[in-house]
Tab-separated table of C-alpha atoms in Angstrom:
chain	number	residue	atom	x	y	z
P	1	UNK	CA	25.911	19.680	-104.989
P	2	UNK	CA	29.256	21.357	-103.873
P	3	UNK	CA	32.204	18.695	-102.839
P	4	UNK	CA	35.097	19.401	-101.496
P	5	UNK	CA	37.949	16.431	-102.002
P	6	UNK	CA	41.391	15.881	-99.937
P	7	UNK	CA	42.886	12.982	-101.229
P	8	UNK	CA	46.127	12.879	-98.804
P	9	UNK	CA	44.417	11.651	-96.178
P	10	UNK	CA	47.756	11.328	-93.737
P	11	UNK	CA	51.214	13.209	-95.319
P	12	UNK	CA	54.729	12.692	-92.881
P	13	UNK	CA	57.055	15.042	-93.783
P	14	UNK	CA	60.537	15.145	-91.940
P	15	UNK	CA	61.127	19.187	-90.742
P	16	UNK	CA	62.091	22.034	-92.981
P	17	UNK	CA	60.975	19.688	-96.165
P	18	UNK	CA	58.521	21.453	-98.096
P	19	UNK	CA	55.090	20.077	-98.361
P	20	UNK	CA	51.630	20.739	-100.187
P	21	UNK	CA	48.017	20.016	-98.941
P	22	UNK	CA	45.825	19.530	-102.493
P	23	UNK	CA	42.236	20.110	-102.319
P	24	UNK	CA	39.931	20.051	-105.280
P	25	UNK	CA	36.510	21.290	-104.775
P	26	UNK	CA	33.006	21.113	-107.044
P	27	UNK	CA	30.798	23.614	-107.259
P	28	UNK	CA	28.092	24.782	-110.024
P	29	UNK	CA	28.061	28.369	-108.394
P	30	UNK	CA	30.033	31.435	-110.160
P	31	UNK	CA	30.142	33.019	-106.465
P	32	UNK	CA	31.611	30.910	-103.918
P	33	UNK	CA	34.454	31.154	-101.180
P	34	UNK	CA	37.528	28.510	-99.980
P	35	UNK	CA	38.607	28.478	-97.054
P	36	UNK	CA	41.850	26.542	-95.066
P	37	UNK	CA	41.695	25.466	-91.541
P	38	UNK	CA	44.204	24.461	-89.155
P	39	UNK	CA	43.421	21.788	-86.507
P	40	UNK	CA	46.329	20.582	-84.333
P	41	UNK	CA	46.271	18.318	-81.454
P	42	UNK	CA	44.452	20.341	-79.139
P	43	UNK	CA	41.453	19.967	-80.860
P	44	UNK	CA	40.380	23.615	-82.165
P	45	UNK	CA	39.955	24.826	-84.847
P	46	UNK	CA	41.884	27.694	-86.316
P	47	UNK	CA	41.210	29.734	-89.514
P	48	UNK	CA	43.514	30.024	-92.298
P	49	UNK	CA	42.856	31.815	-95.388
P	50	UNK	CA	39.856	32.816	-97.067
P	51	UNK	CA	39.651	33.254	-100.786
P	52	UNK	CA	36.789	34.430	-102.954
P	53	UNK	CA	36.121	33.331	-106.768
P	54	UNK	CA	36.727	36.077	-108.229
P	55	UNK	CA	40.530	36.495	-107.109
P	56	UNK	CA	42.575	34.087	-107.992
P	57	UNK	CA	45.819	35.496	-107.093
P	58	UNK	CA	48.193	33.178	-104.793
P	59	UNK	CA	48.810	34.391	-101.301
P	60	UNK	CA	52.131	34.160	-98.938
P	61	UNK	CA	51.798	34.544	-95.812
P	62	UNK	CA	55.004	33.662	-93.981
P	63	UNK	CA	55.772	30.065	-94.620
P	64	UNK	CA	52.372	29.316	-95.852
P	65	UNK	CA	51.384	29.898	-99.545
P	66	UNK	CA	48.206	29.156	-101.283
P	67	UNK	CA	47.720	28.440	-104.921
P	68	UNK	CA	44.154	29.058	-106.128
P	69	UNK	CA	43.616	27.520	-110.078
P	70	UNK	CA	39.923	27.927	-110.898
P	71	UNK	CA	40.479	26.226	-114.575
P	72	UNK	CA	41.814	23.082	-112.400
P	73	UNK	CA	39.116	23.705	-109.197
P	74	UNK	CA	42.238	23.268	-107.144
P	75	UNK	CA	42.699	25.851	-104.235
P	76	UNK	CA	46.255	24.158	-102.773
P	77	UNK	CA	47.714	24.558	-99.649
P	78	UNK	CA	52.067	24.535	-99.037
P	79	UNK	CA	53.886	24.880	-96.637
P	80	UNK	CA	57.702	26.193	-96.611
P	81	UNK	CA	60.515	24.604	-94.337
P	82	UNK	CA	58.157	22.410	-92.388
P	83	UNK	CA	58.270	22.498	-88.851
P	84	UNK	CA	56.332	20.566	-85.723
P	85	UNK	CA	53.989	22.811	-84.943
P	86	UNK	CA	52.803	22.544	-88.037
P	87	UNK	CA	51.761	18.823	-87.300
P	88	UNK	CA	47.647	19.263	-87.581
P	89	UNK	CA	44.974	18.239	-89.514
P	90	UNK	CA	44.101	21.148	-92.370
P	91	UNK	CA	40.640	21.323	-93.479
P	92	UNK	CA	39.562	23.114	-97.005
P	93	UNK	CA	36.027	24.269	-96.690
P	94	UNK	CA	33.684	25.372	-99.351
P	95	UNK	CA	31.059	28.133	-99.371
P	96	UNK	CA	28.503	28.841	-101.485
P	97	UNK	CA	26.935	32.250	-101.400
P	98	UNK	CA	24.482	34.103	-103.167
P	99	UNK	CA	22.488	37.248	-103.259
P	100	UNK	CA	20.439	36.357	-100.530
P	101	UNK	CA	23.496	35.828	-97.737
P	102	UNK	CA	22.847	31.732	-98.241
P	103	UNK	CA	26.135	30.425	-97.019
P	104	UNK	CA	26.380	26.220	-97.204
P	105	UNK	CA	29.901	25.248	-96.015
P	106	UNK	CA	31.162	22.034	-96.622
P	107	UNK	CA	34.517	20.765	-95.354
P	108	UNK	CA	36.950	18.167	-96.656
P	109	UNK	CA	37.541	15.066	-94.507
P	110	UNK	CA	40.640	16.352	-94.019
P	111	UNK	CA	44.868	15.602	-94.464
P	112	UNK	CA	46.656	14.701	-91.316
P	113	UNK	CA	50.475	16.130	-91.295
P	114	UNK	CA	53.270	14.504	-89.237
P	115	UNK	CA	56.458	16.882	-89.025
P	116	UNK	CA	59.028	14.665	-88.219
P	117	UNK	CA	61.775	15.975	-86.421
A	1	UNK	CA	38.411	38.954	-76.516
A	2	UNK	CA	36.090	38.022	-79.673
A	3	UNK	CA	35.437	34.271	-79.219
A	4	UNK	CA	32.632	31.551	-79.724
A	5	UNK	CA	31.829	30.239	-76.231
A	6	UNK	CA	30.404	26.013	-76.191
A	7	UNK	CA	29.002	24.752	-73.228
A	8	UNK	CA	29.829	21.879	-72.227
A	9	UNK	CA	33.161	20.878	-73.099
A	10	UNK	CA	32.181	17.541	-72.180
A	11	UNK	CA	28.992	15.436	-71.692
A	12	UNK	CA	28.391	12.030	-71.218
A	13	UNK	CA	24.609	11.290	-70.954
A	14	UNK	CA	22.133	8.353	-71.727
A	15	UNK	CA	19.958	7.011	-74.755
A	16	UNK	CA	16.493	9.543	-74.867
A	17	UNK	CA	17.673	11.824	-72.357
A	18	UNK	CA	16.777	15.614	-73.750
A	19	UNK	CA	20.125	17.882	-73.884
A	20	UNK	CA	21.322	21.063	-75.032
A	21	UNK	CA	24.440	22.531	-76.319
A	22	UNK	CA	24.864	25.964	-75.714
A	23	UNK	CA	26.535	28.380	-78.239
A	24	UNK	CA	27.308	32.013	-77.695
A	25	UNK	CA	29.266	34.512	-79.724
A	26	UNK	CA	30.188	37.922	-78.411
A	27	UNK	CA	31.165	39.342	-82.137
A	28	UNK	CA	28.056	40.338	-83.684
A	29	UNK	CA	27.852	37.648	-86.293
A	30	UNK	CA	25.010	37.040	-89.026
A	31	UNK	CA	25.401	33.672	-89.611
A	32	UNK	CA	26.063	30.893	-86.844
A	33	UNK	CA	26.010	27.286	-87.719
A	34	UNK	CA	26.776	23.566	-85.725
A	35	UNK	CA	28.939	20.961	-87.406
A	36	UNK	CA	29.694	17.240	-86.103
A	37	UNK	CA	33.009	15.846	-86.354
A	38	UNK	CA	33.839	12.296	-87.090
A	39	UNK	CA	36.772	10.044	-87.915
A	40	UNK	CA	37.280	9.889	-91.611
A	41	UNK	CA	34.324	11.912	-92.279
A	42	UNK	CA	35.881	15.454	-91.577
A	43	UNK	CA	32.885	17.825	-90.477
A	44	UNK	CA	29.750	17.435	-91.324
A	45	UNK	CA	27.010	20.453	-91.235
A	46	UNK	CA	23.992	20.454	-88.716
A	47	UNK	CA	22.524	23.745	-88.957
A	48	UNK	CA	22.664	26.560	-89.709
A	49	UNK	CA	21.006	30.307	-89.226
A	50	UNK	CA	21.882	33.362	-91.167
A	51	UNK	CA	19.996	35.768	-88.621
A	52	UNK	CA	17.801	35.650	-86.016
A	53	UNK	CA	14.835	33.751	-86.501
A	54	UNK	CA	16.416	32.104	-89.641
A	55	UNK	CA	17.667	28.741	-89.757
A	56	UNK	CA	18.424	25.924	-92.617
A	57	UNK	CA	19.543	22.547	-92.261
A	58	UNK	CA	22.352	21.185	-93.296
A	59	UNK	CA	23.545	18.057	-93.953
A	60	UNK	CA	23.111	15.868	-91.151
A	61	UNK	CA	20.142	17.774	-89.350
A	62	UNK	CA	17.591	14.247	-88.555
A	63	UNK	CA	17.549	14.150	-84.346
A	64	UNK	CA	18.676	17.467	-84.135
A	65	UNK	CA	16.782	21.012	-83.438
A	66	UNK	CA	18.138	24.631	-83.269
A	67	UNK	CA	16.610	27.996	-82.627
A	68	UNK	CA	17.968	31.642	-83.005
A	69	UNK	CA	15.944	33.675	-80.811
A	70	UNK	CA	18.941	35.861	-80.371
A	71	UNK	CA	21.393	36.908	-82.469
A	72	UNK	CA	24.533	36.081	-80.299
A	73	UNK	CA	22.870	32.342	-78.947
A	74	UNK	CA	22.409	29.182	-81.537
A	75	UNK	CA	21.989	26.052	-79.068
A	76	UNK	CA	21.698	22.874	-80.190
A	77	UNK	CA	18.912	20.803	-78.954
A	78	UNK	CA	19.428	16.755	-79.320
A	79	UNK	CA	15.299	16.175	-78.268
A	80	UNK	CA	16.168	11.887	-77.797
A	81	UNK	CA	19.729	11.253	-77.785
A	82	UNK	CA	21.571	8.014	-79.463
A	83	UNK	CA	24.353	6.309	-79.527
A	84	UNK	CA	25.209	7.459	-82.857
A	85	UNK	CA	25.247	11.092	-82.265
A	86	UNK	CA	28.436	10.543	-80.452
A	87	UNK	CA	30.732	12.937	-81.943
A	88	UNK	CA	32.552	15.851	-81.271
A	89	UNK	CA	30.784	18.934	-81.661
A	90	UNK	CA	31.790	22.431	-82.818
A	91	UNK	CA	29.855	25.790	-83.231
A	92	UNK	CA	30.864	28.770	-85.738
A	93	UNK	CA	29.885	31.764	-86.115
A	94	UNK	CA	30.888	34.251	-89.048
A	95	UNK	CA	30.199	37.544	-90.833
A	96	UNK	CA	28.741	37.084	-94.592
A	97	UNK	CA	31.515	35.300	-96.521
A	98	UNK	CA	33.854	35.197	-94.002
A	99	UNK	CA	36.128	32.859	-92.091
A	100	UNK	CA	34.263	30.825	-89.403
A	101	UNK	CA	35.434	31.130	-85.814
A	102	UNK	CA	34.845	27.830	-84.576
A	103	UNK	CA	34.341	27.454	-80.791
A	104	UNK	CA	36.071	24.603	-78.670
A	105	UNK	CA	33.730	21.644	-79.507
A	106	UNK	CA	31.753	19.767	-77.438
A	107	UNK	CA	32.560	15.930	-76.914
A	108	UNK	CA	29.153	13.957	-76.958
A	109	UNK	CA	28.992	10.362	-75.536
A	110	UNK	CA	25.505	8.615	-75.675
A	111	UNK	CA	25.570	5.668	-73.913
């Protein structure tokens, strides 16, 4: 069965410090997709980043940078020069996808982040 | 403006008392799927339907029902409320292998 693991469960950060979101995920499927969500105070829910298994190159966007390492089923989240609107919960989701369009998603439980002014 | 539309935003209701969630998505999505959110459990899948007329469960399905007779509508159906399907609820819709776009929940109290 697919897993998907956030062991930082609450990270406080004072601003412009760096910090990184680790998620590990398990999955017997060749073909699958991770995903990073964004939910701050407000309560939505806000889509990231998607990245397929096949590409494992990192991705910048901005401040945000995501390092994908199949060998270590780690698909990492960081963030550059922290600031309070960054202050969320971040979900990594898994999905599992084959031939037939089956998509199973499964979430983390998720890593609260405090900026700190 | 492409967006997943919940209804309501917030319900308060009693033990046994039939209710439904509507979803609706305006962006011509395959798949559609519910999810329950609780503290220190992160979100949980309900259902979910890959097209019309198809649906799966997921991982917490028991006292819930869905139905896709439409592509764009996926409501959730709680037949006999409980106390323990207070949650927050959110709906997501997405094209195959895509990012969800996650409506604005729905906050469930069974009392």
């Amino acid at each position: 069965a697919q897993k998907v693991t956030q062991a930082q469960t609450e990270i406080s950060v004072v601003e412009k410090e760096d910090v990184t979101l680790d998620c590990v995920y398990e999955t017997r499927d060749t073909t699958y997709y991770l995903f990073w969500y964004k939910q701050p105070p407000s309560g939505e829910l806000v889509f990231l980043i998607r990245r397929n298994s096949f590409d494992e190159q990192n991705e910048i966007s901005g401040r945000y940078s995501w390092n994908f390492q199949k060998s270590t089923s780690s698909f990492n989240f960081t963030i550059t020069a922290s600031q309070v609107v960054d202050s969320a919960v971040y979900f990594c989701a898994l999905s599992e996808s084959d031939s037939g369009g089956y998509q199973k998603v499964t979430f983390g439980i998720g890593t609260k982040l405090q900026v700190i002014p | 403006e492409a967006q997943v539309t919940q209804n309501p935003r917030y319900l308060i209701t009693v033990t046994g008392k039939k209710l439904t969630v509507t979803c609706s998505q305006n962006m011509n999505h395959e798949y559609m799927s519910w999810y329950r959110q609780d503290p220190g459990l992160g979100l949980r899948q309900i259902y979910y339907s890959m097209n019309v007329e198809v649906t799966d469960k997921g991982d917490v399905p028991e006292g819930y029902k869905v139905s896709r007779k439409e592509k764009r509508n996926f409501p959730l159906i709680l037949e006999s409320p409980s106390p323990n399907q207070t949650s927050l609820y959110f709906c997501a819709s997405s094209l195959r292998g895509r990012g969800y776009t996650f409506g604005s929940g729905t906050r469930l109290t069974v009392v």
